[in-house]
mmCIF file of C-alpha atoms and ligand atoms in Angstrom:
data_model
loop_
_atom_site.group_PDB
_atom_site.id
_atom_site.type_symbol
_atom_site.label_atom_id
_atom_site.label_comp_id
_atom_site.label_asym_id
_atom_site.label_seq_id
_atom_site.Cartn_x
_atom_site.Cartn_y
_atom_site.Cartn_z
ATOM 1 C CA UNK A 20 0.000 0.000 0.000
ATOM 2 C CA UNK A 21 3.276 2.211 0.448
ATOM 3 C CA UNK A 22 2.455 3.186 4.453
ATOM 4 C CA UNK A 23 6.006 4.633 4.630
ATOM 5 C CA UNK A 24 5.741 6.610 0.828
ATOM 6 C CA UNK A 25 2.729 8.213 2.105
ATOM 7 C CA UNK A 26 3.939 9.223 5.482
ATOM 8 C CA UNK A 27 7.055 10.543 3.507
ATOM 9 C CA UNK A 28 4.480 12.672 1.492
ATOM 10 C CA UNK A 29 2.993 14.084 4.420
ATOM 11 C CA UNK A 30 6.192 14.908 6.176
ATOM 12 C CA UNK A 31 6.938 17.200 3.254
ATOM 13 C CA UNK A 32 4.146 19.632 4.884
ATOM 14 C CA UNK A 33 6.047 20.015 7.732
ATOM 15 C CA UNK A 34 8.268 23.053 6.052
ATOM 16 C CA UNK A 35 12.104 22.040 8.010
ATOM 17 C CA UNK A 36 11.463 18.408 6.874
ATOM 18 C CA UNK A 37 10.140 18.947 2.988
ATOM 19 C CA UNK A 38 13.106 21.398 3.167
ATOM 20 C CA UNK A 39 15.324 18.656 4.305
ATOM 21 C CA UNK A 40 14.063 15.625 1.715
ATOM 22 C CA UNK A 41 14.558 18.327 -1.334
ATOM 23 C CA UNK A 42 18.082 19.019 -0.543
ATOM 24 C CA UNK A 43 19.542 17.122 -2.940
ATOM 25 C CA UNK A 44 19.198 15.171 -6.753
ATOM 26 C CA UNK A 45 22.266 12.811 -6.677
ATOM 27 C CA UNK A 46 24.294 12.009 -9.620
ATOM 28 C CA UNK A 47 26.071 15.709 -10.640
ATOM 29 C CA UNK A 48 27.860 16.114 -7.942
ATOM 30 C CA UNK A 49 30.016 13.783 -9.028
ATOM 31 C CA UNK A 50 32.414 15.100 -11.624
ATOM 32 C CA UNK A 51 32.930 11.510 -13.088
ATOM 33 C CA UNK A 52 28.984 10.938 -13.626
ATOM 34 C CA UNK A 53 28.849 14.333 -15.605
ATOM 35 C CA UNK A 54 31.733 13.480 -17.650
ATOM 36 C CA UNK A 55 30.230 9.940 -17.992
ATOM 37 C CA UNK A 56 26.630 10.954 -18.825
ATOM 38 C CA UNK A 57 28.195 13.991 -21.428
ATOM 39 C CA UNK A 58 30.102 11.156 -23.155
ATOM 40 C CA UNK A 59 27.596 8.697 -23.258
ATOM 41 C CA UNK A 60 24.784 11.653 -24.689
ATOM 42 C CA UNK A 61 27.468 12.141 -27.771
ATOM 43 C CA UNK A 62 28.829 9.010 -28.446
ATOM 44 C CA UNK A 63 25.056 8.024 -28.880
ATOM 45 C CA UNK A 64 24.560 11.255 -30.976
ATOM 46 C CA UNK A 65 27.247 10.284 -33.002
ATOM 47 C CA UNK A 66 26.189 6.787 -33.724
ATOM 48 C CA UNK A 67 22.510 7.602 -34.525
ATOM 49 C CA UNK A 68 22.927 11.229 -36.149
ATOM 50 C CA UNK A 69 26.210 11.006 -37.798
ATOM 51 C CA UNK A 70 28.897 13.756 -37.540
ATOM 52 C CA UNK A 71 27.253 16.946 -38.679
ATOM 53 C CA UNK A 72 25.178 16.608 -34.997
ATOM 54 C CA UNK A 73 28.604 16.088 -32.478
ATOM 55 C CA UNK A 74 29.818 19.487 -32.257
ATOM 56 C CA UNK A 75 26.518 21.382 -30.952
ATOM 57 C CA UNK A 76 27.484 24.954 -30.031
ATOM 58 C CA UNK A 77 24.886 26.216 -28.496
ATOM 59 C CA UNK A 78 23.149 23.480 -26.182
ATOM 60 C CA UNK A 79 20.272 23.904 -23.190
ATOM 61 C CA UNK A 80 19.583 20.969 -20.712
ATOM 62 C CA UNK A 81 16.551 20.054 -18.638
ATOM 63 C CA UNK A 82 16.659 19.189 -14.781
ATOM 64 C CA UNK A 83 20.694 19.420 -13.899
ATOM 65 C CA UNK A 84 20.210 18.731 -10.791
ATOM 66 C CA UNK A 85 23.102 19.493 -7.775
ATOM 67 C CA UNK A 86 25.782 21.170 -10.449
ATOM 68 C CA UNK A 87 26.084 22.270 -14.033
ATOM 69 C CA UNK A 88 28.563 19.609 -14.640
ATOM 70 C CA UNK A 89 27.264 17.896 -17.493
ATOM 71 C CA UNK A 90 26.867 21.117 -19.374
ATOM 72 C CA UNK A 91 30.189 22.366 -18.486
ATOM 73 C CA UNK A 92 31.274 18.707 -20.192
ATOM 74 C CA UNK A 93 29.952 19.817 -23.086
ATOM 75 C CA UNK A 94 31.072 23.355 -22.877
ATOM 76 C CA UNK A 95 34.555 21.508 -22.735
ATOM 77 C CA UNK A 96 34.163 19.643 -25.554
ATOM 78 C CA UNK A 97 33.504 22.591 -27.735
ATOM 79 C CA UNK A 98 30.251 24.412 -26.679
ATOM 80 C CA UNK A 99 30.204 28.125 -26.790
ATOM 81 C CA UNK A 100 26.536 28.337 -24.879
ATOM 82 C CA UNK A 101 25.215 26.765 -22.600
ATOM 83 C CA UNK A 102 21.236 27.226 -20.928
ATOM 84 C CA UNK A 103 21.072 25.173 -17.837
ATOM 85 C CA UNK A 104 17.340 25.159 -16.962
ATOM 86 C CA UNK A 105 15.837 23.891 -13.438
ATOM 87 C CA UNK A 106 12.507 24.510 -11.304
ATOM 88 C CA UNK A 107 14.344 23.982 -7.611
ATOM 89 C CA UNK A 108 18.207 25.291 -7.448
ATOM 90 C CA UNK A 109 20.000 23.147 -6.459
ATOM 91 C CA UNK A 110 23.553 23.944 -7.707
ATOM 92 C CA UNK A 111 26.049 26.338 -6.547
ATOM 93 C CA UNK A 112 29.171 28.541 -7.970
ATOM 94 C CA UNK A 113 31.454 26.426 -5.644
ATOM 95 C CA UNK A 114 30.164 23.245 -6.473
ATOM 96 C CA UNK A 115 30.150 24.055 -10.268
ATOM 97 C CA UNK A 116 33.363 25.060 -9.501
ATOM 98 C CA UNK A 117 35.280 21.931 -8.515
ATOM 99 C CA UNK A 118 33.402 19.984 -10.818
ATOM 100 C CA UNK A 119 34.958 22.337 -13.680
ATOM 101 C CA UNK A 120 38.414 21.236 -12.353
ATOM 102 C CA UNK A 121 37.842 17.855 -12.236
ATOM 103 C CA UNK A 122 36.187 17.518 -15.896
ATOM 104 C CA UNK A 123 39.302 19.496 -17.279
ATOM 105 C CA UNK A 124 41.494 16.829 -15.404
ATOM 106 C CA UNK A 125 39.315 14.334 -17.268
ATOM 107 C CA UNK A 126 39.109 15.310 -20.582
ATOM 108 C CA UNK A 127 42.692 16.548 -20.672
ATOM 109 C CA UNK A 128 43.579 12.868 -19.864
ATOM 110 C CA UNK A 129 41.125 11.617 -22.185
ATOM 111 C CA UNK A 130 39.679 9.211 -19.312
ATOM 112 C CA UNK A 131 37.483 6.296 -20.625
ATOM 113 C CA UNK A 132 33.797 6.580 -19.998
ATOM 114 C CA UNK A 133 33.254 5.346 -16.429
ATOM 115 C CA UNK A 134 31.104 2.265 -17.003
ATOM 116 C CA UNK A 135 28.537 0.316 -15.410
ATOM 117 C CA UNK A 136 30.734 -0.939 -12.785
ATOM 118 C CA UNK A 137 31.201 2.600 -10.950
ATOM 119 C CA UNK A 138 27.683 4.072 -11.942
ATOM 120 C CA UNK A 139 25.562 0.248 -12.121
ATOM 121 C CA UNK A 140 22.551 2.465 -12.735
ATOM 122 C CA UNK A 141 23.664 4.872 -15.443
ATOM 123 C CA UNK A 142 22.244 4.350 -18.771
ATOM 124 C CA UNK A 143 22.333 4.180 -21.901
ATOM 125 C CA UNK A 144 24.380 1.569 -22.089
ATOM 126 C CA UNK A 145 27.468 1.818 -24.772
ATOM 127 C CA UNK A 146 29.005 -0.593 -26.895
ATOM 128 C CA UNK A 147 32.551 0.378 -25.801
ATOM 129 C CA UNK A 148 33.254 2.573 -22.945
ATOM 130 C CA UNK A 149 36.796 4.119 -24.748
ATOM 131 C CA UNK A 150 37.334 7.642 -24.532
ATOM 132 C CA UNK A 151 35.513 8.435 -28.232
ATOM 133 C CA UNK A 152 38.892 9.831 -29.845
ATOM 134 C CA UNK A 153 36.733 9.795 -33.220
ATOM 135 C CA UNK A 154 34.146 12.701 -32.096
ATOM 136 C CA UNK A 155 36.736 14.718 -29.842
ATOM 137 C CA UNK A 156 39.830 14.498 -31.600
ATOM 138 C CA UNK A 157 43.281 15.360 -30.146
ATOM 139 C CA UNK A 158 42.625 19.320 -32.450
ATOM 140 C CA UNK A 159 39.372 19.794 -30.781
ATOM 141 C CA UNK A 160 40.764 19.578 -27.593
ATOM 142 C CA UNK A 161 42.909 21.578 -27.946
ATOM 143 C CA UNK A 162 41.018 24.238 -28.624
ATOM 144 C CA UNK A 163 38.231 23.550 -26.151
ATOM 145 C CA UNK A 164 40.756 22.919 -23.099
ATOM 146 C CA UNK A 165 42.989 26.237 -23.966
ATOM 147 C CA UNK A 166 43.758 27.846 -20.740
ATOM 148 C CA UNK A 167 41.945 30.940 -22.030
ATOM 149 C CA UNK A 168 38.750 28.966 -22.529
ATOM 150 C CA UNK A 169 38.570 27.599 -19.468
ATOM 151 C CA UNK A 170 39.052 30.898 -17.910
ATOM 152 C CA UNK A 171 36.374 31.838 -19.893
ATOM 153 C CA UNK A 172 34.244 29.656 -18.552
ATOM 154 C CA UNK A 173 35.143 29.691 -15.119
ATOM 155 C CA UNK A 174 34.327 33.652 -15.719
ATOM 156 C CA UNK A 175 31.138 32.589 -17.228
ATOM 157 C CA UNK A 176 30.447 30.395 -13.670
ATOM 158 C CA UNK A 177 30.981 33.141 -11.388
ATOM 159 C CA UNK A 178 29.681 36.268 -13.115
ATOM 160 C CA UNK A 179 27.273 35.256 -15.762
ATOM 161 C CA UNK A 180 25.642 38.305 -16.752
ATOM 162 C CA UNK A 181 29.166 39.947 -17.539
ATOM 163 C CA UNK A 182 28.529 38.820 -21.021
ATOM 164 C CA UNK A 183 30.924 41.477 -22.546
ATOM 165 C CA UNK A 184 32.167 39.529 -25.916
ATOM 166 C CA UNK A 185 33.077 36.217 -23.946
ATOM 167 C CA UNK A 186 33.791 33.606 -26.108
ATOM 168 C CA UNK A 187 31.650 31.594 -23.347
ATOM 169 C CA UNK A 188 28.105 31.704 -21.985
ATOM 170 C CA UNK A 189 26.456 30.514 -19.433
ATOM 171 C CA UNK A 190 22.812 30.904 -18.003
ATOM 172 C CA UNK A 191 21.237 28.970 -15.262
ATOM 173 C CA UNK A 192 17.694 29.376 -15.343
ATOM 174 C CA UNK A 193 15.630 28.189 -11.844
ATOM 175 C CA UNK A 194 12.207 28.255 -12.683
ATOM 176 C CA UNK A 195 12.409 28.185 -15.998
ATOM 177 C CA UNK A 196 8.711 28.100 -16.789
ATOM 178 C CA UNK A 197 8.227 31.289 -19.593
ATOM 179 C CA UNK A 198 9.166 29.715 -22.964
ATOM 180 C CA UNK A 199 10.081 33.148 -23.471
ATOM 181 C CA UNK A 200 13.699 32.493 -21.575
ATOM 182 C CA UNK A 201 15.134 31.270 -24.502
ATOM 183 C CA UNK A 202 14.645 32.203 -28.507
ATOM 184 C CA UNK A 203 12.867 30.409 -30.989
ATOM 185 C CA UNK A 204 15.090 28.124 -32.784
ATOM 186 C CA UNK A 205 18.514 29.008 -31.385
ATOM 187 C CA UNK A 206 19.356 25.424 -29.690
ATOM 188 C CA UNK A 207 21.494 23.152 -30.999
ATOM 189 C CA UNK A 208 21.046 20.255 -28.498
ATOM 190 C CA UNK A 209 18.479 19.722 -26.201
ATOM 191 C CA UNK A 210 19.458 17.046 -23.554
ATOM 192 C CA UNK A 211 18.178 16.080 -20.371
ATOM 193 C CA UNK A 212 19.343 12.857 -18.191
ATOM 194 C CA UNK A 213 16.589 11.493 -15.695
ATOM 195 C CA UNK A 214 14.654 14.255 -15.828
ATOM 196 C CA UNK A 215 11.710 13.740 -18.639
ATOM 197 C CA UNK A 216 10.161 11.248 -15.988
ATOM 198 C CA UNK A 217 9.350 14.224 -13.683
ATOM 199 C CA UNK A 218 8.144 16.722 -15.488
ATOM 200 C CA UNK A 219 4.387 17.926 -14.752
ATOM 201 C CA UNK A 220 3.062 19.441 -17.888
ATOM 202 C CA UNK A 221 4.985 16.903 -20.851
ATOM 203 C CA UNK A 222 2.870 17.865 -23.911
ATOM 204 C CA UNK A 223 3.594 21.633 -22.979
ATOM 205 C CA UNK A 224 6.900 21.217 -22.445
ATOM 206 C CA UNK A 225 7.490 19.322 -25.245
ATOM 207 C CA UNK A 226 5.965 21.582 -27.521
ATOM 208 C CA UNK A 227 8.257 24.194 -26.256
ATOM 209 C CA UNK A 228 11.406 22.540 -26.658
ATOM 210 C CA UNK A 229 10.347 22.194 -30.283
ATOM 211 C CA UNK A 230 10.137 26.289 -30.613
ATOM 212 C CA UNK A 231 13.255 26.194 -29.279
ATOM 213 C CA UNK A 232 15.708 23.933 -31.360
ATOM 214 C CA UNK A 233 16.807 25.229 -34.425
ATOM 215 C CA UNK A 234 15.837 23.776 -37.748
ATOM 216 C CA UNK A 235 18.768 21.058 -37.993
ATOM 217 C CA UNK A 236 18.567 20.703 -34.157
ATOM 218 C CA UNK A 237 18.547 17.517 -32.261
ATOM 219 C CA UNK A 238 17.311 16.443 -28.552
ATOM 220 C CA UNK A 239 19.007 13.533 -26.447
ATOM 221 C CA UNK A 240 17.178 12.184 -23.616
ATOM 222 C CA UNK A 241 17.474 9.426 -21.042
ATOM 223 C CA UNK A 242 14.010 8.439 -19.440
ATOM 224 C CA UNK A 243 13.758 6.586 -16.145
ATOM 225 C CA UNK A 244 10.598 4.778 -16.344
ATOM 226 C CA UNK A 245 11.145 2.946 -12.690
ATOM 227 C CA UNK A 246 9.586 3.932 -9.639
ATOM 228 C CA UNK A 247 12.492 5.480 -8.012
ATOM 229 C CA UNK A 248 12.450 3.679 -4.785
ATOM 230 C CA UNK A 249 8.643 4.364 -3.604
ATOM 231 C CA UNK A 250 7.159 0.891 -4.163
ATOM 232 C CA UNK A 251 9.009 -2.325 -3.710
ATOM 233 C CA UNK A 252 8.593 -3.328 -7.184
ATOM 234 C CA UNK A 253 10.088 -1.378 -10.161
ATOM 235 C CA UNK A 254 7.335 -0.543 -11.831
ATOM 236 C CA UNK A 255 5.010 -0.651 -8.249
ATOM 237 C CA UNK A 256 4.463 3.209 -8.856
ATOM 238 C CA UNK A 257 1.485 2.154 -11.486
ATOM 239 C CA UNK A 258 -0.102 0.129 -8.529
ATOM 240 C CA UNK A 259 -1.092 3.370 -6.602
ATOM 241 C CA UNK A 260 -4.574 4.714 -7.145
ATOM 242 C CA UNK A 261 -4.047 8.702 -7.774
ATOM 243 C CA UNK A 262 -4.968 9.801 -4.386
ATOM 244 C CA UNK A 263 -2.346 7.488 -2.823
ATOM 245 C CA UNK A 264 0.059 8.908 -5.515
ATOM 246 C CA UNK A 265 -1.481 12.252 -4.399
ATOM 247 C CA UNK A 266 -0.380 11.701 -0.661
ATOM 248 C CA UNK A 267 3.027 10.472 -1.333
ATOM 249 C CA UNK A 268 3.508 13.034 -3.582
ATOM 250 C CA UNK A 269 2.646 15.608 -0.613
ATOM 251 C CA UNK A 270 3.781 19.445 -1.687
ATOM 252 C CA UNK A 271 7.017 18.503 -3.839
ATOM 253 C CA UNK A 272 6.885 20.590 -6.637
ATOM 254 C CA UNK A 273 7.628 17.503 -8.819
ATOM 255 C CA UNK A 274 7.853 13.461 -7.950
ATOM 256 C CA UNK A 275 7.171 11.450 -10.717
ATOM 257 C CA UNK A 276 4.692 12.180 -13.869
ATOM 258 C CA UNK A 277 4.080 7.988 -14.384
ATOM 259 C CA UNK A 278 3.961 8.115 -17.512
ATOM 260 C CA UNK A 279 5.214 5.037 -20.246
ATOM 261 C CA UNK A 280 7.355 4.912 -22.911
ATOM 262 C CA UNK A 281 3.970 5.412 -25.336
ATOM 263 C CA UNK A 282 3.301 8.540 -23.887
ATOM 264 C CA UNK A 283 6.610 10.312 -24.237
ATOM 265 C CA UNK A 284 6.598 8.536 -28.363
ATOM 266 C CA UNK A 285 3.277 10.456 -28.735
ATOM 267 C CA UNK A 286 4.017 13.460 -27.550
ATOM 268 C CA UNK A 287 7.234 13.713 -29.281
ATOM 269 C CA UNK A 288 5.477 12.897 -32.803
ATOM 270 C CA UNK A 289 2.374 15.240 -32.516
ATOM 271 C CA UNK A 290 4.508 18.470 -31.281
ATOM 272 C CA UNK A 291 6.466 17.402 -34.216
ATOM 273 C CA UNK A 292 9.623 15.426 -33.691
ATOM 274 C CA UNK A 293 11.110 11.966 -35.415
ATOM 275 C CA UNK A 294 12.419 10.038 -33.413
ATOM 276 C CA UNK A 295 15.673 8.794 -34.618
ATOM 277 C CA UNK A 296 16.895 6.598 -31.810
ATOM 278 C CA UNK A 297 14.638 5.280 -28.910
ATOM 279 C CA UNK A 298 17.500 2.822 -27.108
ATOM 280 C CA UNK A 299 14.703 1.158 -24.518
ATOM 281 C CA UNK A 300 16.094 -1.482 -21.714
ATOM 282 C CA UNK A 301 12.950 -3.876 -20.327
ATOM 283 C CA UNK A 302 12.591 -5.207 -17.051
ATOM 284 C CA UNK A 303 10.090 -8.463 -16.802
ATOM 285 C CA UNK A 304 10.197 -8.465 -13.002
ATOM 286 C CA UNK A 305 8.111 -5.913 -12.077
ATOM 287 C CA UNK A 306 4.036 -6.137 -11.276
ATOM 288 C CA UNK A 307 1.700 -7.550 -14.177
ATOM 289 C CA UNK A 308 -0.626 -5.664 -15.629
ATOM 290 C CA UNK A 309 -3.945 -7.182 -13.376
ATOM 291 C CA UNK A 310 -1.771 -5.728 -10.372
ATOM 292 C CA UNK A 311 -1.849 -2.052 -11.790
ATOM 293 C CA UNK A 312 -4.353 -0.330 -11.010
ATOM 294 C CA UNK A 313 -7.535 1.110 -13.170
ATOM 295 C CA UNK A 314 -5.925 4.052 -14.825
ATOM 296 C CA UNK A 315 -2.571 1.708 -15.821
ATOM 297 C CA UNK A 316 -4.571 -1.199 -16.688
ATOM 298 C CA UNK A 317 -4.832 -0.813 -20.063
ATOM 299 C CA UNK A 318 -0.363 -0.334 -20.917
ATOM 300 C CA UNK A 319 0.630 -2.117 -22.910
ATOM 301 C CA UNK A 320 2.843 -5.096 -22.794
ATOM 302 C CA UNK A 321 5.833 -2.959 -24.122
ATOM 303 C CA UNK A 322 4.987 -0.023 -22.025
ATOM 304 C CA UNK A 323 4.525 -2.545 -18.664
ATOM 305 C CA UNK A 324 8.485 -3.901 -19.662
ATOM 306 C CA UNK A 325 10.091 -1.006 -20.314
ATOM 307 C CA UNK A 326 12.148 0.348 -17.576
ATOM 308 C CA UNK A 327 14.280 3.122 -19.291
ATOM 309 C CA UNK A 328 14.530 4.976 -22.673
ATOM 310 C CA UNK A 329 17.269 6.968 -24.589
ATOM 311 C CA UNK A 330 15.529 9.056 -27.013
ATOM 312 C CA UNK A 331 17.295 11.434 -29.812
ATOM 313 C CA UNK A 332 14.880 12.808 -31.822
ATOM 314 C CA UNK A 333 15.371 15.712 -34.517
ATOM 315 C CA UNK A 334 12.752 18.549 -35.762
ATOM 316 C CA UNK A 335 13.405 18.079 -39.094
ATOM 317 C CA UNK A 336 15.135 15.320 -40.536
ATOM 318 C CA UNK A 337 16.521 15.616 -43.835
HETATM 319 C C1 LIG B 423 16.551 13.022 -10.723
HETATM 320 S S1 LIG B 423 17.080 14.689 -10.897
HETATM 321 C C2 LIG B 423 18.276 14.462 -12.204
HETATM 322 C C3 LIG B 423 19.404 15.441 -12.079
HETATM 323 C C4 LIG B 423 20.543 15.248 -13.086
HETATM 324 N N1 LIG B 423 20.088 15.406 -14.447
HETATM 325 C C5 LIG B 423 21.253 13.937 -12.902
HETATM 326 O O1 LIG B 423 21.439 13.199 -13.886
HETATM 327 O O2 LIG B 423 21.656 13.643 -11.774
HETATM 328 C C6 LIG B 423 15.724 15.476 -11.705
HETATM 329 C C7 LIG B 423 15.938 16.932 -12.020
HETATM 330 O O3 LIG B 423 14.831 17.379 -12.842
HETATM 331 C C8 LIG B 423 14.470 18.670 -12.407
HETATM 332 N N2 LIG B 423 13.107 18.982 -12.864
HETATM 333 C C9 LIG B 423 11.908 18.569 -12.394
HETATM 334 N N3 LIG B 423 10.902 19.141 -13.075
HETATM 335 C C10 LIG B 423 11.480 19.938 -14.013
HETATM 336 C C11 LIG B 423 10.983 20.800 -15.030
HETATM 337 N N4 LIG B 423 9.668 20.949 -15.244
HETATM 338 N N5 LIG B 423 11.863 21.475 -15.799
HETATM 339 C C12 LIG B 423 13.205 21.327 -15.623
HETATM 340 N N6 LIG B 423 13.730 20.529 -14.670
HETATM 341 C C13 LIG B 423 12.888 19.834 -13.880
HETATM 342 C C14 LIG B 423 14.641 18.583 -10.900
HETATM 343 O O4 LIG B 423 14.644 19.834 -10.257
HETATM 344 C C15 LIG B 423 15.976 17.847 -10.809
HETATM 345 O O5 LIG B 423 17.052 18.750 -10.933
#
């Protein structure tokens, strides 16, 4: 019945406690995840989209979570912009900061991609986990790790609205909610990494991030269908009836939207998109579909199964 989810939901009226369980996403605070997740988001690009799409220079992401670090990965590998855009802040300058250093380190030593055996739960999964010499050759580097660049965009970090002719740019955007915070078609790469799951409004948001990419633009996203640790079960989170989900959900701004695979494939093609790659892991352990209840029901078999999704899609593919 998930006693202890819904008690958890309720504690998050008491306003030191809900401040307390929001403190903190997990995974970017680790410089090695960023540069990990950064990899894996262009090595995938690569493989589906071809070259013409692995050198994005102006790129946004959705949900970074506790630092800007996989953006700064890709400002490292050759960005010029970068629009980080959150609804809670949870990054810092300091944080951001180290992280910078350590991704420097990293690239500069062209590291391999840390694998599943130091993140188990990072997806997508690669086919070889080599530092990708192919997309960021030893020129691009380079360029992209000159000491004046990453001055630049240590500059950026600490004073971004001193925006006087630096080759760099950064804006962090907490809440990002107007569409109006970033022009029509002026995104090269749209990316997001367990974030898509928890977003309230998808068919808005989705049709927004469509304004936004340019014409030859591409998005790159990693979907977590799972339950995220509030049912014992993987998929248990399409057992609750909605006022259970209501209660464990309490007042966080955002838990969990529930929705499939099918959803996020609809969405995507009526605001617009093709989907190019849809890289989908299934899981055949979790609840059947007579232990869902009324509103989930009806998934499908593939929708039940599938446990995570990485999704490029373009606007307009040639
Ligand atoms: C599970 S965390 C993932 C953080 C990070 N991407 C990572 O890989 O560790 C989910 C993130 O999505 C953000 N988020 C939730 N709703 C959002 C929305 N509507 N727009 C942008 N970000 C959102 C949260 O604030 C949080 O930073």
């Amino acid at each position: 019945m998930g006693l202890k989810h819904i008690i958890g939901g309720i504690l998050t009226y008491l306003p030191r406690v809900g401040k307390l369980m929001a403190g903190h996403t997990g995974g970017t605070s680790s410089a090695r995840y960023c540069y990990s997740i950064w990899l894996r988001h262009l090595v995938m690009a690569q493989s589906a989209l071809g070259e013409a799409c692995t050198w994005p220079r102006v790129i946004a992401e959705f949900g970074p979570g506790d630092s800007l670090g996989i953006g700064l990965a890709g400002l490292l590998s050759g960005a010029e912009k970068y629009y980080a855009l959150d609804v809670v802040e949870y990054a810092d300058i300091s944080v951001n900061l180290d992280i910078l250093d350590e991704l420097v380190t990293l690239f500069a030593q062209k590291e391999p991609i840390p694998d599943q055996q130091e993140f188990p739960f990072a997806r997508p999964l690669l086919p070889s986990y080599e530092f990708p010499h192919h997309i960021l050759t030893d020129d691009r580097l380079q360029k992209s790790l000159s000491p004046e660049r990453i001055q630049s965009i240590k500059e950026a970090l600490i004073n971004p609205s001193n925006l006087k002719k630096s080759p760099v740019e950064i804006r962090y955007i907490v809440p990002w909610y107007d569409s109006n915070v970033i022009e029509q078609e002026s995104i090269d790469m749209i990316f997001s990494q367990a974030v898509l799951e928890h977003i309230n409004d998808l068919a808005q948001t989705y049709a927004t991030l469509y304004c936004w990419l340019k014409r030859d633009g591409f998005m790159s996203h990693q979907i977590d269908f799972g339950c995220h640790g509030l049912a014992k079960q993987w998929n248990g989170h399409w057992a609750y009836s909605d006022l259970t989900w209501k209660l464990i959900k309490g007042r966080r701004s955002y838990l969990l939207n529930r929705e499939p695979y099918s959803t996020h494939k609809r969405l995507l093609e009526q605001s617009g998109f093709k989907i190019v790659c849809d890289a989908k892991t299934s899981d055949h352990s979790g609840l059947t579909k007579e232990q869902l209840s009324s509103r989930f029901r009806q998934m499908s078999e593939e929708d039940l199964t599938t446990r995570t999704a990485h999704i490029l899609a373009k606007k307009n593919p040639t």
